[in-house]
GROMACS .gro file of N, CA and C in nm:
model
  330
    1UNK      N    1  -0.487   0.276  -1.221
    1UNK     CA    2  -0.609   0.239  -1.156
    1UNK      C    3  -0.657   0.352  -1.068
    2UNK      N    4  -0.781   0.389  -1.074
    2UNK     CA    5  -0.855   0.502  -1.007
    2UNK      C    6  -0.975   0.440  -0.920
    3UNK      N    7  -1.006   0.486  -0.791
    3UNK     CA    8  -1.166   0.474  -0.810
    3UNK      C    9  -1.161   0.619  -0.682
    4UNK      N   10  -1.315   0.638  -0.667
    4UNK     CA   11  -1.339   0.767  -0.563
    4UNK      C   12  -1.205   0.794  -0.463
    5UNK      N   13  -1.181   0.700  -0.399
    5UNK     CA   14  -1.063   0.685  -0.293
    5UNK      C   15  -0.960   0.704  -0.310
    6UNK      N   16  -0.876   0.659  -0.455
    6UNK     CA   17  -0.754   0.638  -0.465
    6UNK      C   18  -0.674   0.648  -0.560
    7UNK      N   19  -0.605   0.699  -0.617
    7UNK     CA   20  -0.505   0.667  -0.758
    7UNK      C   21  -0.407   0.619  -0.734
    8UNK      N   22  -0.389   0.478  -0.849
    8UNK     CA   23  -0.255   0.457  -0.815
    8UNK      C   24  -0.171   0.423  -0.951
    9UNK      N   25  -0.032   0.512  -0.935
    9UNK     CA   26   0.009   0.494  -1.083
    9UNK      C   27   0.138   0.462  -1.015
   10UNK      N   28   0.197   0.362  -1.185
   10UNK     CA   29   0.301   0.250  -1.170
   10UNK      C   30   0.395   0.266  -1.311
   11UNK      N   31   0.499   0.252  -1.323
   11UNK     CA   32   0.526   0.207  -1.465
   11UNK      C   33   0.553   0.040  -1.470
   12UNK      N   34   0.488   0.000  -1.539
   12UNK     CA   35   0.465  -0.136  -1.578
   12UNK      C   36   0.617  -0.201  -1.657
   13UNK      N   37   0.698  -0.159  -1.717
   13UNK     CA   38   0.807  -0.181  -1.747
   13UNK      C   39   0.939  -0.192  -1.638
   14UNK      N   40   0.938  -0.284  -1.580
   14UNK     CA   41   1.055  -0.259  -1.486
   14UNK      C   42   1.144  -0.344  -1.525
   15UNK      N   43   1.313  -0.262  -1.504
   15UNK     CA   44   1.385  -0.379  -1.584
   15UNK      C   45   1.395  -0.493  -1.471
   16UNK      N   46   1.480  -0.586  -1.509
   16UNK     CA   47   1.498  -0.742  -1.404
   16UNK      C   48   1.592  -0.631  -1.334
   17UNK      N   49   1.577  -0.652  -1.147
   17UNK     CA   50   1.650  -0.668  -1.065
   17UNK      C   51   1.618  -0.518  -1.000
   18UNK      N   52   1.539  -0.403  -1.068
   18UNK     CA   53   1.450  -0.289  -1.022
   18UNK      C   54   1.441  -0.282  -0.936
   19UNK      N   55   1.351  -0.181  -0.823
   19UNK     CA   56   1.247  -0.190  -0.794
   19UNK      C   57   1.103  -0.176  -0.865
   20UNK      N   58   1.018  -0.197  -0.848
   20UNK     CA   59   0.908  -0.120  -0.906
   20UNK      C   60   0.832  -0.062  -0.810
   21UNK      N   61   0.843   0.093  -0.830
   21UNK     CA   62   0.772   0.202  -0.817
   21UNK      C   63   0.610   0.208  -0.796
   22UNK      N   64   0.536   0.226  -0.663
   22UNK     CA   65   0.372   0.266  -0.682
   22UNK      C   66   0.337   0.418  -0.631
   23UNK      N   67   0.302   0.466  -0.713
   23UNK     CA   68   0.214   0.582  -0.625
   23UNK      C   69   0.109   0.576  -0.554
   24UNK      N   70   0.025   0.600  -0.453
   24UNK     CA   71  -0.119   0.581  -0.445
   24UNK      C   72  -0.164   0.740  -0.356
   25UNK      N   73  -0.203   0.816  -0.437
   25UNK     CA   74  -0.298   0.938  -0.388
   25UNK      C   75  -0.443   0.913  -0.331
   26UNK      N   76  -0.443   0.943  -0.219
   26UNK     CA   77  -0.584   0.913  -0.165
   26UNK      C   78  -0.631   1.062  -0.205
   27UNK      N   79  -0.774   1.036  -0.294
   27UNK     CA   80  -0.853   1.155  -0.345
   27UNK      C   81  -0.905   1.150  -0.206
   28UNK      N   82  -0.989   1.124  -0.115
   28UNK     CA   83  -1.128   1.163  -0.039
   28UNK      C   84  -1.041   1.175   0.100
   29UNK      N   85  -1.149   1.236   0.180
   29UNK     CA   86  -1.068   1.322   0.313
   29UNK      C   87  -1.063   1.169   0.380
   30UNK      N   88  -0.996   1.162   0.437
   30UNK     CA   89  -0.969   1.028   0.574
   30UNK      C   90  -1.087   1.053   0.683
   31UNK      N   91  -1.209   0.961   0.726
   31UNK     CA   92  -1.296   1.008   0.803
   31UNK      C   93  -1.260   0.956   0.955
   32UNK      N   94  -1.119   0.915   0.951
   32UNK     CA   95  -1.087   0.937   1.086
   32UNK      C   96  -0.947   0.996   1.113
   33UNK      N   97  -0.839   0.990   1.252
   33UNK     CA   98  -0.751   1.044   1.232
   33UNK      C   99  -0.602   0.960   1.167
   34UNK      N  100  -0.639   0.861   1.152
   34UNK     CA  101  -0.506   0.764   1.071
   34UNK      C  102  -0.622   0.672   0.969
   35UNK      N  103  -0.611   0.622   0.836
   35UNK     CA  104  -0.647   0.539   0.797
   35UNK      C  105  -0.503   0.432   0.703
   36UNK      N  106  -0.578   0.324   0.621
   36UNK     CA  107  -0.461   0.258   0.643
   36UNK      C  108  -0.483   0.238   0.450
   37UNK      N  109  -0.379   0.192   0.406
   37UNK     CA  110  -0.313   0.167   0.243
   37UNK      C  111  -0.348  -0.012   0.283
   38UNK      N  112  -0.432  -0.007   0.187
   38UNK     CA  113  -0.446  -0.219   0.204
   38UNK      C  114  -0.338  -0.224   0.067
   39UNK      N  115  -0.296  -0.346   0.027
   39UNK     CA  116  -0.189  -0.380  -0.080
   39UNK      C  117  -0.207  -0.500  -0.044
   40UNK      N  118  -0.215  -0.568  -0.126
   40UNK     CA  119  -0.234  -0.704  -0.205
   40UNK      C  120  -0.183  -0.762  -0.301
   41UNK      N  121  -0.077  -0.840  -0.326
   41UNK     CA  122  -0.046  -0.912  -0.460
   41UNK      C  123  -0.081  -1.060  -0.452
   42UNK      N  124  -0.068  -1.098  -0.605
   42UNK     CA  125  -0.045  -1.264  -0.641
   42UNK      C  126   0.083  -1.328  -0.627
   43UNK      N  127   0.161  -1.241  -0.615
   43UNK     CA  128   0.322  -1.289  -0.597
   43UNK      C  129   0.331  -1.343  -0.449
   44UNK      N  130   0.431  -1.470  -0.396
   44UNK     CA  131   0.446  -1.521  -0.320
   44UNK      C  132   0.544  -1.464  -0.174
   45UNK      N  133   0.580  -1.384  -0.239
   45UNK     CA  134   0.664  -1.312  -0.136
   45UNK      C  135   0.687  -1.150  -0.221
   46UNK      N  136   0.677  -1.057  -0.116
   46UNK     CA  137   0.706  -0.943  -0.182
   46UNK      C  138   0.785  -0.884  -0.075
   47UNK      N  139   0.875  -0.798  -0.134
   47UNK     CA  140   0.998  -0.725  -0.042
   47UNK      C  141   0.950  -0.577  -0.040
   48UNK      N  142   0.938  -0.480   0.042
   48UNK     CA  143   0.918  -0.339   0.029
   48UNK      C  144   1.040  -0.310   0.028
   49UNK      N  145   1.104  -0.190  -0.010
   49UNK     CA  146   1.254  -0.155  -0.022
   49UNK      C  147   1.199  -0.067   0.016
   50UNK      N  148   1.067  -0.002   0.041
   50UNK     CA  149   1.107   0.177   0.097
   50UNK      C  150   0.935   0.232   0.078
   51UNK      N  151   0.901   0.300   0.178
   51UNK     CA  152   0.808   0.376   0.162
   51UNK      C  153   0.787   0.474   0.205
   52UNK      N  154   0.730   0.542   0.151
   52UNK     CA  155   0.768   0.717   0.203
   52UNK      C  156   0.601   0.792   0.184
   53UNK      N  157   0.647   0.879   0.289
   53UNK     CA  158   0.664   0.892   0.398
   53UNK      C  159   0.640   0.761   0.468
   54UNK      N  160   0.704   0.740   0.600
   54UNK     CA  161   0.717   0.618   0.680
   54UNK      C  162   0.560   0.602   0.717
   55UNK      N  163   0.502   0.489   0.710
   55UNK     CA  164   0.382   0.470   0.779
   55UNK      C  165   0.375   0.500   0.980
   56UNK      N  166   0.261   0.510   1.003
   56UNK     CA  167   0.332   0.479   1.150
   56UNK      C  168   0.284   0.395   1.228
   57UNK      N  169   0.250   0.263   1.154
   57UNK     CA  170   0.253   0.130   1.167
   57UNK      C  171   0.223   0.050   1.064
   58UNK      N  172   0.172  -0.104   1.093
   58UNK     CA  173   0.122  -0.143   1.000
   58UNK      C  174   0.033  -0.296   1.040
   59UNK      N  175  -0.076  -0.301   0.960
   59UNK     CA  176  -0.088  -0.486   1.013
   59UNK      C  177  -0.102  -0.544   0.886
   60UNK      N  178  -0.144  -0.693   0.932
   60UNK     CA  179  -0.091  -0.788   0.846
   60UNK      C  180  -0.202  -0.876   0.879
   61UNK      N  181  -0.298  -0.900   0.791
   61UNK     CA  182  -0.378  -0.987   0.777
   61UNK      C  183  -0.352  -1.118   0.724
   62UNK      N  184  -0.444  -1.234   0.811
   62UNK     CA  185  -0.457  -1.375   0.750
   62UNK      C  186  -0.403  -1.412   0.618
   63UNK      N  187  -0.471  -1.308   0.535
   63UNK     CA  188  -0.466  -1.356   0.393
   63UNK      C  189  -0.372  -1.324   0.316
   64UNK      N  190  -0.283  -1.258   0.405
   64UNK     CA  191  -0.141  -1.179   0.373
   64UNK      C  192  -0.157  -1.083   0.317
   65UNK      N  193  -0.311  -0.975   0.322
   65UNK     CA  194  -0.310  -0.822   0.250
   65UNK      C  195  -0.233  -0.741   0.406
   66UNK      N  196  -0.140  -0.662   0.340
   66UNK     CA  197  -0.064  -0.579   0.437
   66UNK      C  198  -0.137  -0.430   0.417
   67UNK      N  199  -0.153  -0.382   0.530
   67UNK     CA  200  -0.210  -0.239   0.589
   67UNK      C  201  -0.099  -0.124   0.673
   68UNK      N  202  -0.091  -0.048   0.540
   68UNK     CA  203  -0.005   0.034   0.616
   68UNK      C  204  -0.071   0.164   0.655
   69UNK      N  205   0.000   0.203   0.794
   69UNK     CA  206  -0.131   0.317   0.838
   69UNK      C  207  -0.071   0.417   0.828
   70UNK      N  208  -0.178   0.561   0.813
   70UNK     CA  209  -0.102   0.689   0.796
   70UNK      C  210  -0.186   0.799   0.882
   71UNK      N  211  -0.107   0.873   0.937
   71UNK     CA  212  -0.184   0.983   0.984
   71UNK      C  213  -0.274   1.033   0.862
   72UNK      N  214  -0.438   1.100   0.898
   72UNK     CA  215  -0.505   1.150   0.824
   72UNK      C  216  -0.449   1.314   0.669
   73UNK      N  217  -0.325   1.360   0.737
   73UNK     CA  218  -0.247   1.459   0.668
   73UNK      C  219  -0.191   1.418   0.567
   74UNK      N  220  -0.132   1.269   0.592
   74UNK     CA  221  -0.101   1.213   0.459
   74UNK      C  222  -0.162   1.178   0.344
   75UNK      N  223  -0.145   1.225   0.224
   75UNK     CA  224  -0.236   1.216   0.084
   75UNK      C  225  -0.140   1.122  -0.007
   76UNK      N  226  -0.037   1.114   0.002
   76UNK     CA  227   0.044   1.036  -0.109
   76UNK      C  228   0.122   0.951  -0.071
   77UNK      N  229   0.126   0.838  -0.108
   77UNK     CA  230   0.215   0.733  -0.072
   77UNK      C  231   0.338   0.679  -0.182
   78UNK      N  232   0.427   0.693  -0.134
   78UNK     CA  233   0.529   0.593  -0.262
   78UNK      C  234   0.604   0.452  -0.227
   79UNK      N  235   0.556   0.351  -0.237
   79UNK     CA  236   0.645   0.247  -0.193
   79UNK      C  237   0.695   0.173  -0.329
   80UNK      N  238   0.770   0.135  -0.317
   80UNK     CA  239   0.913   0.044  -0.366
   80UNK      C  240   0.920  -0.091  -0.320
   81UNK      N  241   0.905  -0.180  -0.451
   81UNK     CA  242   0.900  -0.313  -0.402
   81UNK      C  243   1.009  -0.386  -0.443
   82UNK      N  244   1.111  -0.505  -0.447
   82UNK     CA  245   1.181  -0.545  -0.529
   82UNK      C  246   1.118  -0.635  -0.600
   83UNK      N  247   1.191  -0.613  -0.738
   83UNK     CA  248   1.085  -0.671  -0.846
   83UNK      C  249   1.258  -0.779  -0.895
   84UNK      N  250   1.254  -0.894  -0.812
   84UNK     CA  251   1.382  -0.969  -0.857
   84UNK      C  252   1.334  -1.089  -0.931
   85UNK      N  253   1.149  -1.087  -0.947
   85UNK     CA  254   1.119  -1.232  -1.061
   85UNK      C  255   1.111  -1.174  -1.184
   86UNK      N  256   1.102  -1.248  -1.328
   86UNK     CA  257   1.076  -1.192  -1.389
   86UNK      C  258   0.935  -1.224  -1.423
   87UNK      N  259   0.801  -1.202  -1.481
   87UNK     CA  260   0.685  -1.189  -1.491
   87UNK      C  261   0.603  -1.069  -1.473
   88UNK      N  262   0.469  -1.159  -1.486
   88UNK     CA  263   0.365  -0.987  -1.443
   88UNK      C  264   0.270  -1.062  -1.311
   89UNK      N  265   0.294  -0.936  -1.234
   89UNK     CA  266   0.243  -0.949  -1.131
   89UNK      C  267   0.096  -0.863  -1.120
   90UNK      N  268   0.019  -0.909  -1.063
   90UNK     CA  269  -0.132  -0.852  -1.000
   90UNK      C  270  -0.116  -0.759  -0.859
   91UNK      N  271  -0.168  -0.655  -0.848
   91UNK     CA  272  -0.175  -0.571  -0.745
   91UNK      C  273  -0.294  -0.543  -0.717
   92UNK      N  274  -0.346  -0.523  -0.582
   92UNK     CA  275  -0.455  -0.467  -0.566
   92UNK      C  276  -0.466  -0.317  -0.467
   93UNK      N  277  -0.499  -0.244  -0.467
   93UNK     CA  278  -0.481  -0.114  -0.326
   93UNK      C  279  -0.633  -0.079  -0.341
   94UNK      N  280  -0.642  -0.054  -0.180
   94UNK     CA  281  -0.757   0.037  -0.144
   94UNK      C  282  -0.785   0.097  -0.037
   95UNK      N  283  -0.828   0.145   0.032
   95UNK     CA  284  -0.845   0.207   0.159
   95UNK      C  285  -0.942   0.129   0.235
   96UNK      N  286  -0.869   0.130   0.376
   96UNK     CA  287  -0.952   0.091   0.515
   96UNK      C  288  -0.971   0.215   0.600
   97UNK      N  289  -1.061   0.284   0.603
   97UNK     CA  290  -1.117   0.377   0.642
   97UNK      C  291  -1.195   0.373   0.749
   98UNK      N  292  -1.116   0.402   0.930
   98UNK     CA  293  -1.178   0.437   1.018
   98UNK      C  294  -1.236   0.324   1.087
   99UNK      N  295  -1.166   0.235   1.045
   99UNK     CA  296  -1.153   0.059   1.137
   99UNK      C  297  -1.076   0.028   1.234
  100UNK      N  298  -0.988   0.121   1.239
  100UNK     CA  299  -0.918   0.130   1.324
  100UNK      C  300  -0.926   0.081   1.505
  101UNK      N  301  -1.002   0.179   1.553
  101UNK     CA  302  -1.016   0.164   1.690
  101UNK      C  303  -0.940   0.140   1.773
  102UNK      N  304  -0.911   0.044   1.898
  102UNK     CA  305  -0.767   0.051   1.975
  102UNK      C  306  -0.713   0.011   1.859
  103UNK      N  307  -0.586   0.040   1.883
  103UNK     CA  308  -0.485  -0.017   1.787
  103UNK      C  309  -0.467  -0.176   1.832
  104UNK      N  310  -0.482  -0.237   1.659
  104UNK     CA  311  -0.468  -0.360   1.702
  104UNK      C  312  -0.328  -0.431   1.782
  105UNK      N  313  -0.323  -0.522   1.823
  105UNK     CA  314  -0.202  -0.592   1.864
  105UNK      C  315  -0.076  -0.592   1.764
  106UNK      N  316  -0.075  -0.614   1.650
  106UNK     CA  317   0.003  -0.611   1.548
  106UNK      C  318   0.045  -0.510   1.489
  107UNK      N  319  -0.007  -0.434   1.540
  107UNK     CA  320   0.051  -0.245   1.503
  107UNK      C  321   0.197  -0.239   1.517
  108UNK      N  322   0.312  -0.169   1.477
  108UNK     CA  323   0.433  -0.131   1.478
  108UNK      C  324   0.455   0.006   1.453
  109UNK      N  325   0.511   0.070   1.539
  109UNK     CA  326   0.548   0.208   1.550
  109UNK      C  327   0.429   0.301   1.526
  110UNK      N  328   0.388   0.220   1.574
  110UNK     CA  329   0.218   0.330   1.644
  110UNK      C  330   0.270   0.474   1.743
   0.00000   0.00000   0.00000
């Protein structure tokens, strides 16, 4: 999946009990100094096992889309999810760009 903002590549084959692997390259400059990785699934619970470079926080919206934030230097993201159901799952990513402002209350390791 591509659009102006973002690439994000996956291998769709994961065996049972994996992780599964995302990339997401932000193509366009960050128009402030941290912006944030939105992520979204249909799955009911999702586990991160790892993301790299470390965000340096994150929030967590109502609707359960999680925002992880990155200094503006950062271009590539890799997180690791555990993939312990078996099925196909829906993902969504995109960028929140410069919404920021005080840091919200729910920030972590800001």
């Amino acid at each position: 999946m591509e659009s102006s903002e973002l690439r994000v590549a996956y291998d769709s084959n994961v065996p049972v009990g994996a992780d599964m692997a995302f990339r997401a390259d932000r193509l366009s400059a960050p128009a402030a100094a941290h912006w944030i990785l939105c992520v979204e699934s249909d799955r009911p619970a999702v586990r991160l096992t790892s993301v790299a470079p470390a965000p340096a926080g994150y929030v967590l919206d109502g609707d359960g889309v999680l925002g992880l934030i990155f200094p503006a230097a950062v271009r590539s993201v890799r997180l690791d999810v555990a993939a312990s159901e078996i099925g196909i799952s829906e993902w969504r990513f995109w960028v929140d760009d410069g919404h920021l402002g005080p840091q919200p209350h729910n920030v972590v390791g800001a």
